[in-house]
Short mmCIF file of C-alpha atoms in Angstrom, two decimals:
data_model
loop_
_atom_site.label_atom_id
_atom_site.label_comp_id
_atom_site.label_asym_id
_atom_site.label_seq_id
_atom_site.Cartn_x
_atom_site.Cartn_y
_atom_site.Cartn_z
CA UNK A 1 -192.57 -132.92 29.72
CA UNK A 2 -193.12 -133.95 33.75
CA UNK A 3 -192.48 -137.81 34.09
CA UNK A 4 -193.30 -139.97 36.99
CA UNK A 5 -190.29 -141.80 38.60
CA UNK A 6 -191.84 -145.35 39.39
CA UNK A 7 -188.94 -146.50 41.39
CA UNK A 8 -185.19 -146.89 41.99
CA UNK A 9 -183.05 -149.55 39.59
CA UNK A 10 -180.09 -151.39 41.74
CA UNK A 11 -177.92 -148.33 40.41
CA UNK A 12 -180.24 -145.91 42.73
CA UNK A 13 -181.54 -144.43 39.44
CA UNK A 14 -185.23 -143.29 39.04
CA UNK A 15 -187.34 -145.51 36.62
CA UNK A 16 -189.86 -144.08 34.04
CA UNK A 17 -191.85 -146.62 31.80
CA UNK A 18 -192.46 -144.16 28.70
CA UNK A 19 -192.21 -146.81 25.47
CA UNK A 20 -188.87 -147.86 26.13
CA UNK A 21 -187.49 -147.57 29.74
CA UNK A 22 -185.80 -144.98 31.21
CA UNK A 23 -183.31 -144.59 33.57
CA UNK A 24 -183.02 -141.32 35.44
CA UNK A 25 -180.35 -140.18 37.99
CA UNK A 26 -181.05 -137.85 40.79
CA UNK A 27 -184.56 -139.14 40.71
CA UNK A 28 -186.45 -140.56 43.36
CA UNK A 29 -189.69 -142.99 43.45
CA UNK A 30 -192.85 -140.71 42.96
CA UNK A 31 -191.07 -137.49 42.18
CA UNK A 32 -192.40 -135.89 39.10
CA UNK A 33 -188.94 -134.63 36.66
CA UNK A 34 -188.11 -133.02 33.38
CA UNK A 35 -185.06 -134.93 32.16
CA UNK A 36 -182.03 -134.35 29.88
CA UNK A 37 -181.02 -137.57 27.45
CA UNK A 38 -177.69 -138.57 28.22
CA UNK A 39 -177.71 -142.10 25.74
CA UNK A 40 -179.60 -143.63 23.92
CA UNK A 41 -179.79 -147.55 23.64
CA UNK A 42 -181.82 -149.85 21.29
CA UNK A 43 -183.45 -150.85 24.39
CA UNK A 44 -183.27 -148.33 27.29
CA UNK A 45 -182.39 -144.60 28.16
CA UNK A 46 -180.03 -142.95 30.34
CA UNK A 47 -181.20 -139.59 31.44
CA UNK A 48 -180.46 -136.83 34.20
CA UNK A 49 -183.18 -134.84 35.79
CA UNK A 50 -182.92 -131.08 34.84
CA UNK A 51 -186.27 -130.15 37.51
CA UNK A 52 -187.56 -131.95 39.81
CA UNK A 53 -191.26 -131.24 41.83
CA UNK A 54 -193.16 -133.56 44.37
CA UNK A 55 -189.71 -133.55 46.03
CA UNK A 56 -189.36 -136.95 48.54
CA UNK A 57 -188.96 -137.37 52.23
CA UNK A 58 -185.95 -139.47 51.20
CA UNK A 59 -184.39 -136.53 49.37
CA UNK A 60 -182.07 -134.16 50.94
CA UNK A 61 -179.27 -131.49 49.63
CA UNK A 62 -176.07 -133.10 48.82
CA UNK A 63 -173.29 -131.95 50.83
CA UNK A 64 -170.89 -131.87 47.37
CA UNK A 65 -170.33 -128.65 45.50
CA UNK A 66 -169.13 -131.57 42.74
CA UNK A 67 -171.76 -133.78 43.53
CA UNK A 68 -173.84 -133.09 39.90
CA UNK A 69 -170.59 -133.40 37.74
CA UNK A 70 -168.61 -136.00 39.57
CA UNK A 71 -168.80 -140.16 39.10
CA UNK A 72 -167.69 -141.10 42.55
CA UNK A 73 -171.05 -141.04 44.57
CA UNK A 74 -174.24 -141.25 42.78
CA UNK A 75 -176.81 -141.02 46.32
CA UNK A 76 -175.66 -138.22 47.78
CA UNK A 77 -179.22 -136.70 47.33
CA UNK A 78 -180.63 -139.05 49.38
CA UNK A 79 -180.58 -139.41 53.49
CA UNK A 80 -178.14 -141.79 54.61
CA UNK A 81 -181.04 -143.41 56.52
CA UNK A 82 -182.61 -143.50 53.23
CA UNK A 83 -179.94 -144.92 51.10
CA UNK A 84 -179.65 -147.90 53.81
CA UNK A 85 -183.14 -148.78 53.64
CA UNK A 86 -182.32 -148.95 49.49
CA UNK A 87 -179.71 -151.10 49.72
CA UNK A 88 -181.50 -153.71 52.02
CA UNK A 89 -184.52 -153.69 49.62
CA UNK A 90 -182.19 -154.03 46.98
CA UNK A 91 -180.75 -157.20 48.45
CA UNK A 92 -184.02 -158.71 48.79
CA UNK A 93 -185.61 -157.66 45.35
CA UNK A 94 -182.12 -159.65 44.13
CA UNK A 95 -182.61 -163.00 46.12
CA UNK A 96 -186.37 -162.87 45.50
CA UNK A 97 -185.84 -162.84 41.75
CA UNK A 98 -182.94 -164.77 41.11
CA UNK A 99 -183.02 -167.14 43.74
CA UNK A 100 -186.88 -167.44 43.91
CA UNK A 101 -186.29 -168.82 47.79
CA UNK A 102 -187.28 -167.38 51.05
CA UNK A 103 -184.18 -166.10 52.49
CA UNK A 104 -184.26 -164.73 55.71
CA UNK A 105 -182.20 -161.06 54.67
CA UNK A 106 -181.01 -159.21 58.38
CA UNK A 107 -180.88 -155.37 58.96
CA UNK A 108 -178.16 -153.99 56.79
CA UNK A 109 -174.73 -153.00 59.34
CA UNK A 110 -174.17 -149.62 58.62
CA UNK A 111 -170.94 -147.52 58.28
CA UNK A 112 -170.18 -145.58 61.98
CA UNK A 113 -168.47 -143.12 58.73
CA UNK A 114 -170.40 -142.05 56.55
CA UNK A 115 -168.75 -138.93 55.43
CA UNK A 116 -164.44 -139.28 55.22
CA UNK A 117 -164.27 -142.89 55.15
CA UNK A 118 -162.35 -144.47 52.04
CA UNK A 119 -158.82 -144.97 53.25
CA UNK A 120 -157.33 -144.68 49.66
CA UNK A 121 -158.12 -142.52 46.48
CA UNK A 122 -157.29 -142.29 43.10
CA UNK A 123 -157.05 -139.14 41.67
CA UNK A 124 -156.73 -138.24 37.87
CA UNK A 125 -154.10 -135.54 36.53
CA UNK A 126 -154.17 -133.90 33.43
CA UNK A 127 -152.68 -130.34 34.72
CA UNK A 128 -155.41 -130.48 37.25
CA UNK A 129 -155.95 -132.94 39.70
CA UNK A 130 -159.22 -134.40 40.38
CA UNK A 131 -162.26 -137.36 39.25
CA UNK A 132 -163.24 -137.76 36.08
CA UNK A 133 -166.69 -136.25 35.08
CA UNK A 134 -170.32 -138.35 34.41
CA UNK A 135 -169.64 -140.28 31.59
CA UNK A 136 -166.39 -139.28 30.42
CA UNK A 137 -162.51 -138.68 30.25
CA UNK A 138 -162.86 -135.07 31.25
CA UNK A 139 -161.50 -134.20 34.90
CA UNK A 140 -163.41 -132.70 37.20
CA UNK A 141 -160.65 -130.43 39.53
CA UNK A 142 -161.72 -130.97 43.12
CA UNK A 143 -160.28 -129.21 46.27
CA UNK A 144 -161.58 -132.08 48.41
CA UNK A 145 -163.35 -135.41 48.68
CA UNK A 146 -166.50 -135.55 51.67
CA UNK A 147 -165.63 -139.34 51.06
CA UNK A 148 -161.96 -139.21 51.16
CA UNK A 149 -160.00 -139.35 54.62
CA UNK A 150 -159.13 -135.77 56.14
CA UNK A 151 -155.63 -136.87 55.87
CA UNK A 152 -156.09 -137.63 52.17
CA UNK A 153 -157.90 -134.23 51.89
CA UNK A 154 -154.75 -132.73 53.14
CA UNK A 155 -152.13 -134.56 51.03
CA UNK A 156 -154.05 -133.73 47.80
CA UNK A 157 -153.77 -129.75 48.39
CA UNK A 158 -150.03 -130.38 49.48
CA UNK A 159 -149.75 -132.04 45.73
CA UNK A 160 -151.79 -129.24 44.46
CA UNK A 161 -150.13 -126.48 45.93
CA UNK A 162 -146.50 -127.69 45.24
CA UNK A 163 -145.90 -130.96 43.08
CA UNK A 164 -145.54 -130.36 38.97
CA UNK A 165 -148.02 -132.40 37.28
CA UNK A 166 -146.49 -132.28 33.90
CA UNK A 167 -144.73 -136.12 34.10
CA UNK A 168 -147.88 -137.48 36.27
CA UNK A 169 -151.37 -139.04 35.29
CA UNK A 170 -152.36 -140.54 38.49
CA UNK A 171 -152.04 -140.05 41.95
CA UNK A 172 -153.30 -142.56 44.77
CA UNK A 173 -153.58 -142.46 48.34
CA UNK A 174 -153.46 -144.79 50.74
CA UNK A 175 -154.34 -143.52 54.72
CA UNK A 176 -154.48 -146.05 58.09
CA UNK A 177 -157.01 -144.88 60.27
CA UNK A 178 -155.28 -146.08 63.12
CA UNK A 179 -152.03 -146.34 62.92
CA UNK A 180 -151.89 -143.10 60.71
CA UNK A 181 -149.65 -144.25 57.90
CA UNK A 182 -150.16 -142.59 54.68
CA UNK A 183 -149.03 -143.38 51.25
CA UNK A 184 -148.55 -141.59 47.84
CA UNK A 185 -148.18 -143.13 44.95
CA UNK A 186 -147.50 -141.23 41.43
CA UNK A 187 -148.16 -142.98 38.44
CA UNK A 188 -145.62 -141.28 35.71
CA UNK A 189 -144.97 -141.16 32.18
CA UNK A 190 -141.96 -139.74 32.18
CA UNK A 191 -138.62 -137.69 33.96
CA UNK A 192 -140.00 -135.93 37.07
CA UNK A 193 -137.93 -134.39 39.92
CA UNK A 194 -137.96 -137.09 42.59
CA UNK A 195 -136.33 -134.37 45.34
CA UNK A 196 -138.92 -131.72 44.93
CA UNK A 197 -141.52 -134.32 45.63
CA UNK A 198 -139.39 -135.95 48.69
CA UNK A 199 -139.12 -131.90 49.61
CA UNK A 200 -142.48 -131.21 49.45
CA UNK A 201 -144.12 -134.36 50.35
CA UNK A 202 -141.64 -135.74 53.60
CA UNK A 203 -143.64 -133.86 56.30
CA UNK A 204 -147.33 -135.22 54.86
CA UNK A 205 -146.65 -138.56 53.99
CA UNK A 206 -145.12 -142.12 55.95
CA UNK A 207 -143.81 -143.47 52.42
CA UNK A 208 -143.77 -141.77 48.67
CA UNK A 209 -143.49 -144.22 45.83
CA UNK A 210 -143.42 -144.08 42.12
CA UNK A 211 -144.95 -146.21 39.72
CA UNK A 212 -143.83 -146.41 35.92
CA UNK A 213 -142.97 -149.25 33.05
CA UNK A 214 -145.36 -151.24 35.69
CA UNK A 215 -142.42 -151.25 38.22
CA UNK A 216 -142.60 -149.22 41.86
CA UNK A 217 -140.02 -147.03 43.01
CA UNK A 218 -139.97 -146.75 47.01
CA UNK A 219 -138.00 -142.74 47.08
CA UNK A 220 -139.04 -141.97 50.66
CA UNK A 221 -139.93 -144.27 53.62
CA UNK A 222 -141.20 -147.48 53.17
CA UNK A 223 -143.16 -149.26 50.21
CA UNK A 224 -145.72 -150.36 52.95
CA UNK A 225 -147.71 -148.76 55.60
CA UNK A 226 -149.72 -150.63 58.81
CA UNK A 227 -153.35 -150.58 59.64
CA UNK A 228 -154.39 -151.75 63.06
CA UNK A 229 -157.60 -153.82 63.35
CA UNK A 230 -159.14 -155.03 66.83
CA UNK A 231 -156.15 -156.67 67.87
CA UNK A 232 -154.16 -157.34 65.22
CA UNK A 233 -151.83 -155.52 62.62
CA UNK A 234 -151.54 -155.56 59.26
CA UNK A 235 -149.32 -154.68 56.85
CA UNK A 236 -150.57 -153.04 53.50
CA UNK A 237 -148.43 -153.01 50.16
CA UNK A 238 -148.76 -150.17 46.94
CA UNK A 239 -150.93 -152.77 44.90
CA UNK A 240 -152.36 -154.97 47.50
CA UNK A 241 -156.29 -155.57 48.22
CA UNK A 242 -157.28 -153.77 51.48
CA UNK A 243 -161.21 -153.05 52.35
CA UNK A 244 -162.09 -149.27 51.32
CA UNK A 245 -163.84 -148.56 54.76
CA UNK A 246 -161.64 -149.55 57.58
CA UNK A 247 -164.22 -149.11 60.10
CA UNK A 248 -166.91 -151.36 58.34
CA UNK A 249 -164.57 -153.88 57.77
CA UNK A 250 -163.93 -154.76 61.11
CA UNK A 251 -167.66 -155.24 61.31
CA UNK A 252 -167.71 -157.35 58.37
CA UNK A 253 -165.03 -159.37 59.81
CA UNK A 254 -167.00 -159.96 63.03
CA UNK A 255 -170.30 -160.98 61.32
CA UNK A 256 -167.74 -163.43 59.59
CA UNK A 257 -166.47 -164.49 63.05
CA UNK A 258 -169.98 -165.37 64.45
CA UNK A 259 -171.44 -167.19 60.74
CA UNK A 260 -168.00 -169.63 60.84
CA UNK A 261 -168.43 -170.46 64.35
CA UNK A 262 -164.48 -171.48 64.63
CA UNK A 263 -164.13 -174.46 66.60
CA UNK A 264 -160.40 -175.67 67.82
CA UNK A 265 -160.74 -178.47 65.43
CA UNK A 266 -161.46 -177.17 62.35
CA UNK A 267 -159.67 -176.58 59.51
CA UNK A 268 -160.63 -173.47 57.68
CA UNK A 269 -160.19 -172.85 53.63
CA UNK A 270 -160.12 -168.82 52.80
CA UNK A 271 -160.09 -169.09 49.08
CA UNK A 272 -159.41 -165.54 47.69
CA UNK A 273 -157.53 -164.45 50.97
CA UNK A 274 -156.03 -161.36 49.67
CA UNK A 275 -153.65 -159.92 52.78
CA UNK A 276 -154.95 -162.64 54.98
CA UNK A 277 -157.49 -160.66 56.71
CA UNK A 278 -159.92 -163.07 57.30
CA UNK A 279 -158.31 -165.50 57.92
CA UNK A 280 -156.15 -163.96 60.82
CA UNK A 281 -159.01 -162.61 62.33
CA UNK A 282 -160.15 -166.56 62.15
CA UNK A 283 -157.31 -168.51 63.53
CA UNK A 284 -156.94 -167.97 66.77
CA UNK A 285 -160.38 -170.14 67.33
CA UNK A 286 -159.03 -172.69 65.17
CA UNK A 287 -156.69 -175.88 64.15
CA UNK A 288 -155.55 -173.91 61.04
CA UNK A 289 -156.25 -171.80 58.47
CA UNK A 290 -155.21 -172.09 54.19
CA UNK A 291 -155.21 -168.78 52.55
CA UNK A 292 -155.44 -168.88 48.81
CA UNK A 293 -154.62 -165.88 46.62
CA UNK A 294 -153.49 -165.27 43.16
CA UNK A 295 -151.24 -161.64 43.96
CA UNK A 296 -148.58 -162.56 44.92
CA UNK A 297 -147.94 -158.78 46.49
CA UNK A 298 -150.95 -159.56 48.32
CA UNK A 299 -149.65 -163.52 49.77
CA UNK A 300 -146.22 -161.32 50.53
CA UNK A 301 -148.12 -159.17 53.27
CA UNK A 302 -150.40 -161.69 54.24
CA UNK A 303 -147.54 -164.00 55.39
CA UNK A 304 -145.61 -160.52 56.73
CA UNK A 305 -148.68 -159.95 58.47
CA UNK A 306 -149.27 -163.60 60.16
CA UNK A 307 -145.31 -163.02 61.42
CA UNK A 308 -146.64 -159.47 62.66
CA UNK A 309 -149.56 -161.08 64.86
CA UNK A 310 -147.28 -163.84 66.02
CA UNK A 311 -149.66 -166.48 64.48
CA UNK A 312 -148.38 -169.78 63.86
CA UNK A 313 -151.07 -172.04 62.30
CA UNK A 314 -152.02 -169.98 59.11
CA UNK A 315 -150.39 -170.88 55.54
CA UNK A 316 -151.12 -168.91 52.19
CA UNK A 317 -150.51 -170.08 48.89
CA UNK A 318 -149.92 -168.02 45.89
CA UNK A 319 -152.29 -169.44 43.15
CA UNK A 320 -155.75 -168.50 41.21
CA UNK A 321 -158.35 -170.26 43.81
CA UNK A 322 -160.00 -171.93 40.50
CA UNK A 323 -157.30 -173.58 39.62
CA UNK A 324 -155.39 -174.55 43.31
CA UNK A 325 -158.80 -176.33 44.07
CA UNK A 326 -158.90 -179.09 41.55
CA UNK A 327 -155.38 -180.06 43.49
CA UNK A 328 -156.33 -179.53 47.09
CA UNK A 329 -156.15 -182.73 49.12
CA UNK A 330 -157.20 -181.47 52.72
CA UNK A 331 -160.29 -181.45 54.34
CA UNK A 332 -162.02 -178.23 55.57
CA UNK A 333 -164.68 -178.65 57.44
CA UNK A 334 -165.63 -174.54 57.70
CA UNK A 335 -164.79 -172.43 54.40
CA UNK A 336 -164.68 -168.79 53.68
CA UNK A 337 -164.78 -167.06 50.09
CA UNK A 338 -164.71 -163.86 49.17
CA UNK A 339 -164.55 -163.33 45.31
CA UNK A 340 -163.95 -160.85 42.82
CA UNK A 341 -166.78 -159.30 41.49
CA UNK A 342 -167.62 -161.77 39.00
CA UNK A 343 -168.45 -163.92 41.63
CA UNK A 344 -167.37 -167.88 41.85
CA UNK A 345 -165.96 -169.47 38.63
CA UNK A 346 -167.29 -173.03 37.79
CA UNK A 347 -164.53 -174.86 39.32
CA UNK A 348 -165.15 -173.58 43.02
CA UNK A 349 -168.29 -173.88 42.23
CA UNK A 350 -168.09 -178.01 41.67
CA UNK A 351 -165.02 -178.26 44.59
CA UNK A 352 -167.95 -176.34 47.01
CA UNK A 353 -170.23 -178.60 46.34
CA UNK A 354 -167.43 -181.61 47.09
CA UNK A 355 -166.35 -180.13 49.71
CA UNK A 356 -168.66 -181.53 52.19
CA UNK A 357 -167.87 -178.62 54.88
CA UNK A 358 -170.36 -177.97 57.70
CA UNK A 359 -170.63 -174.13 56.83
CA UNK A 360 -169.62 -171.94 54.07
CA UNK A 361 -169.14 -167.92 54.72
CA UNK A 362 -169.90 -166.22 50.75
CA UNK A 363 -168.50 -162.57 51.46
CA UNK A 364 -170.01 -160.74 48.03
CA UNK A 365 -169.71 -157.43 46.60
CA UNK A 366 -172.67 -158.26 43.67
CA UNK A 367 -175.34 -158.79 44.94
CA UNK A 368 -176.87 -160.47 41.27
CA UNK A 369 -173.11 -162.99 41.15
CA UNK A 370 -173.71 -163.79 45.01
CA UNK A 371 -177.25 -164.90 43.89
CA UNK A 372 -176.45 -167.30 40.98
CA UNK A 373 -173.45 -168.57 43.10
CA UNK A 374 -176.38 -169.59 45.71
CA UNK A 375 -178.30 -171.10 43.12
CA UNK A 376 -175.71 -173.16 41.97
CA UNK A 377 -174.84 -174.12 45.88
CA UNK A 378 -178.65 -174.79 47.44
CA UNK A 379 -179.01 -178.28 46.64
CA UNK A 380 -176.07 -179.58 48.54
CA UNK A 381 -176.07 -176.25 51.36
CA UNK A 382 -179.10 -174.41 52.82
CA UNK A 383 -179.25 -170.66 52.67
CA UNK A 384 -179.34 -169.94 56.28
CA UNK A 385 -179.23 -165.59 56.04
CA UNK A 386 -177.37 -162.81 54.28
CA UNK A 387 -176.33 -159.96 55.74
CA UNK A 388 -175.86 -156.56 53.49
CA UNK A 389 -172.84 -154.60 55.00
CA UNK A 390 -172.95 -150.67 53.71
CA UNK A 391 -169.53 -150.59 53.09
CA UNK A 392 -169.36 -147.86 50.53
CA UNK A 393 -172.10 -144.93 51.78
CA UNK A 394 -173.77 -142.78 48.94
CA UNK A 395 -172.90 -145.51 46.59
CA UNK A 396 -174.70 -147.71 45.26
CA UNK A 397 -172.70 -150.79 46.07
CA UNK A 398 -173.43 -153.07 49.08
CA UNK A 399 -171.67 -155.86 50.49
CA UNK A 400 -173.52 -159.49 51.54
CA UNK A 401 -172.40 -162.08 53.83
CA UNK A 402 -174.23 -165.27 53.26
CA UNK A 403 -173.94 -168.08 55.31
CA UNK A 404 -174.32 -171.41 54.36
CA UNK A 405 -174.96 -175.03 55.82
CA UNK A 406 -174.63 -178.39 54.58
CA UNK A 407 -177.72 -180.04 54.36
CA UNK A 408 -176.77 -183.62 55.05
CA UNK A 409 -175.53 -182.49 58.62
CA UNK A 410 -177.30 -179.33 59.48
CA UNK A 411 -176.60 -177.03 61.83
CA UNK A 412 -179.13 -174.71 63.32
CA UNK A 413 -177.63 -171.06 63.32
CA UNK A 414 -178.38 -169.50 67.00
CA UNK A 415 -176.79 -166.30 67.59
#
């Protein structure tokens, strides 16, 4: 039987309205597809095309002989141009529904990269090497990611071609763009032969490190590796939060620049600070800068990376933001967050809302959290714009920057 797809869900899937609603991957709006169940819920289905006709502009061949079988991308069948135009609509369709206001949404900034852009992987062993299928447990052997940095590419069939997997379950790796630092990390279970891997790995690799009874093990080089952003430097740890798309991130951090509008007297929070990204980026236009962040591998770079850049008026403390609020006795009069994806926790929430700061930045990864979170905030801030970022291409993820002014002393945004 030949079903209709009516649209695409916020997942990129096709949607058929057939009794209960379907969900349909590798579908595209008007497409007409036969479709294989893959689950079954009380109130929905998950299904796969099997044949497709009507075929869309959008739709093109994707460039992934893996592409059917692998989790990693799911709109690889669709132009990039395509997938953009998605993600914007997606944005809007979010705000429109949840936060039932006119916001003005901007064209999304796309990725320079969209093929060989993530700077680190994780692979899956299980005497193969690879992503785990649609679905499932089951590894999916891959000779190479089209997502994955060339570098990484090359690392992975050094492991493949050399390294015994019998003692590993995961392998991730980290690459700098432009510094050109790489980083393995072996998650093990058990004895392994730390020289053969030095041996084989030395030549590939900046730093090889071992992970096991949740402790690292730095065997060769160093346990950290450098990225270089615009002008500044920044150091990146084995467990420490640094944006997938290196590229993209320094145009996220820009559109952050220009929504804060730094001035020399302000005083800028940057709750969920991570390596201190943002904030670095920030201080140089300002008084100071507070960097709150709850790994404490991640506040160990960010102050090794403030020493790096020679910056003087940043501090970071080592705390969950929902709780160091409630004791924060400061004024900031511009403030940056940039959440997990779960989005702002009822404390912030009520300290935002205290906080009487001319303009908040909300950096978002959801865009269905970022639009509660704006619910909660729009009676004490006005929701100036958003901005979707593509920071993740043939995915369907997107990232938002919102920015947001207090009503009581407004603040027209002029670019």
């Amino acid at each position: 039987m030949m079903y209709q797809i009516e649209k695409l869900d916020h997942k990129g899937r096709g949607i058929v309205r057939n009794g209960k609603i379907m969900f349909v991957a590798n579908a595209l709006p008007k497409e007409q597809v036969e479709i294989k169940i893959t689950s079954e819920k009380k109130k929905f289905i998950e299904a796969e095309s099997t044949k497709i006709e009507n075929l869309s502009r959008d739709r093109c061949t994707p460039n992934c002989v893996y592409y059917f079988q692998c989790g990693g991308c799911n709109l690889l069948h669709m132009k990039y141009e395509s997938t953009l135009k998605f993600k914007e609509n997606k944005v809007k369709e979010v705000m429109n529904k949840f936060v039932g206001k006119s916001i003005k949404i901007n064209d999304i900034l796309y990725s320079k990269d969209c093929w060989n852009y993530r700077n680190k992987v994780t692979f899956h062993t299980n005497k193969k090497i690879g992503y785990y299928k649609k679905h499932s447990n089951d590894i999916i052997e891959i000779e190479k990611c089209n997502i994955a940095d060339a570098e990484i590419n090359r690392i992975l069939h050094c492991i493949q071609s050399s390294i015994e997997l019998n003692s590993i379950d995961e392998i991730v790796i980290r690459k700098s763009k432009y510094t050109k630092d790489s980083m393995v990390i072996l998650k093990i279970n058990g004895k392994t032969d730390e020289q053969n891997i030095i041996q084989n790995l030395k030549d590939k690799t900046t730093s090889i490190i071992l992970y096991q009874n949740k402790k690292y093990k730095t065997i060769y080089g160093t346990d950290f590796i450098l990225e270089k952003m615009d002008d500044f430097v920044f150091r990146i740890s084995e467990d420490s939060f640094f944006q997938i798309n290196t590229e993209t991130a320094i145009l996220l951090y820009k559109k952050i620049l220009e929504y804060i509008t730094p001035q020399k007297e302000d005083n800028i929070l940057d709750l969920y600070c991570g390596t201190g990204t943002i904030g670095i980026f920030l201080s140089k236009y300002c008084q100071s800068v507070t960097g709150i962040e709850i790994n404490e591998s991640a506040i160990q770079n960010a102050k090794e990376n403030a020493r790096l850049n020679h910056i003087k008026n940043i501090s970071f403390l080592c705390k969950d933001s929902s709780k160091a609020v409630l004791g924060l006795k400061d004024i900031y009069s511009k403030i940056v967050v940039d959440p997990p994806r779960a989005g702002l926790d009822k404390n912030t929430i009520n300290y935002l809302k205290n906080a009487n700061a001319d303009r908040i930045v909300y950096v978002s990864c959801d865009p269905v959290t970022l639009a509660r979170d704006l619910n909660e905030l729009s009676g004490i801030y006005n929701i100036e714009e958003i901005t979707p970022v593509d920071m993740f291409p043939y995915t369907h993820h997107v990232e938002c920057v919102s920015l947001l002014c207090l009503k009581e002393a407004p603040q027209a945004f002029i670019k």
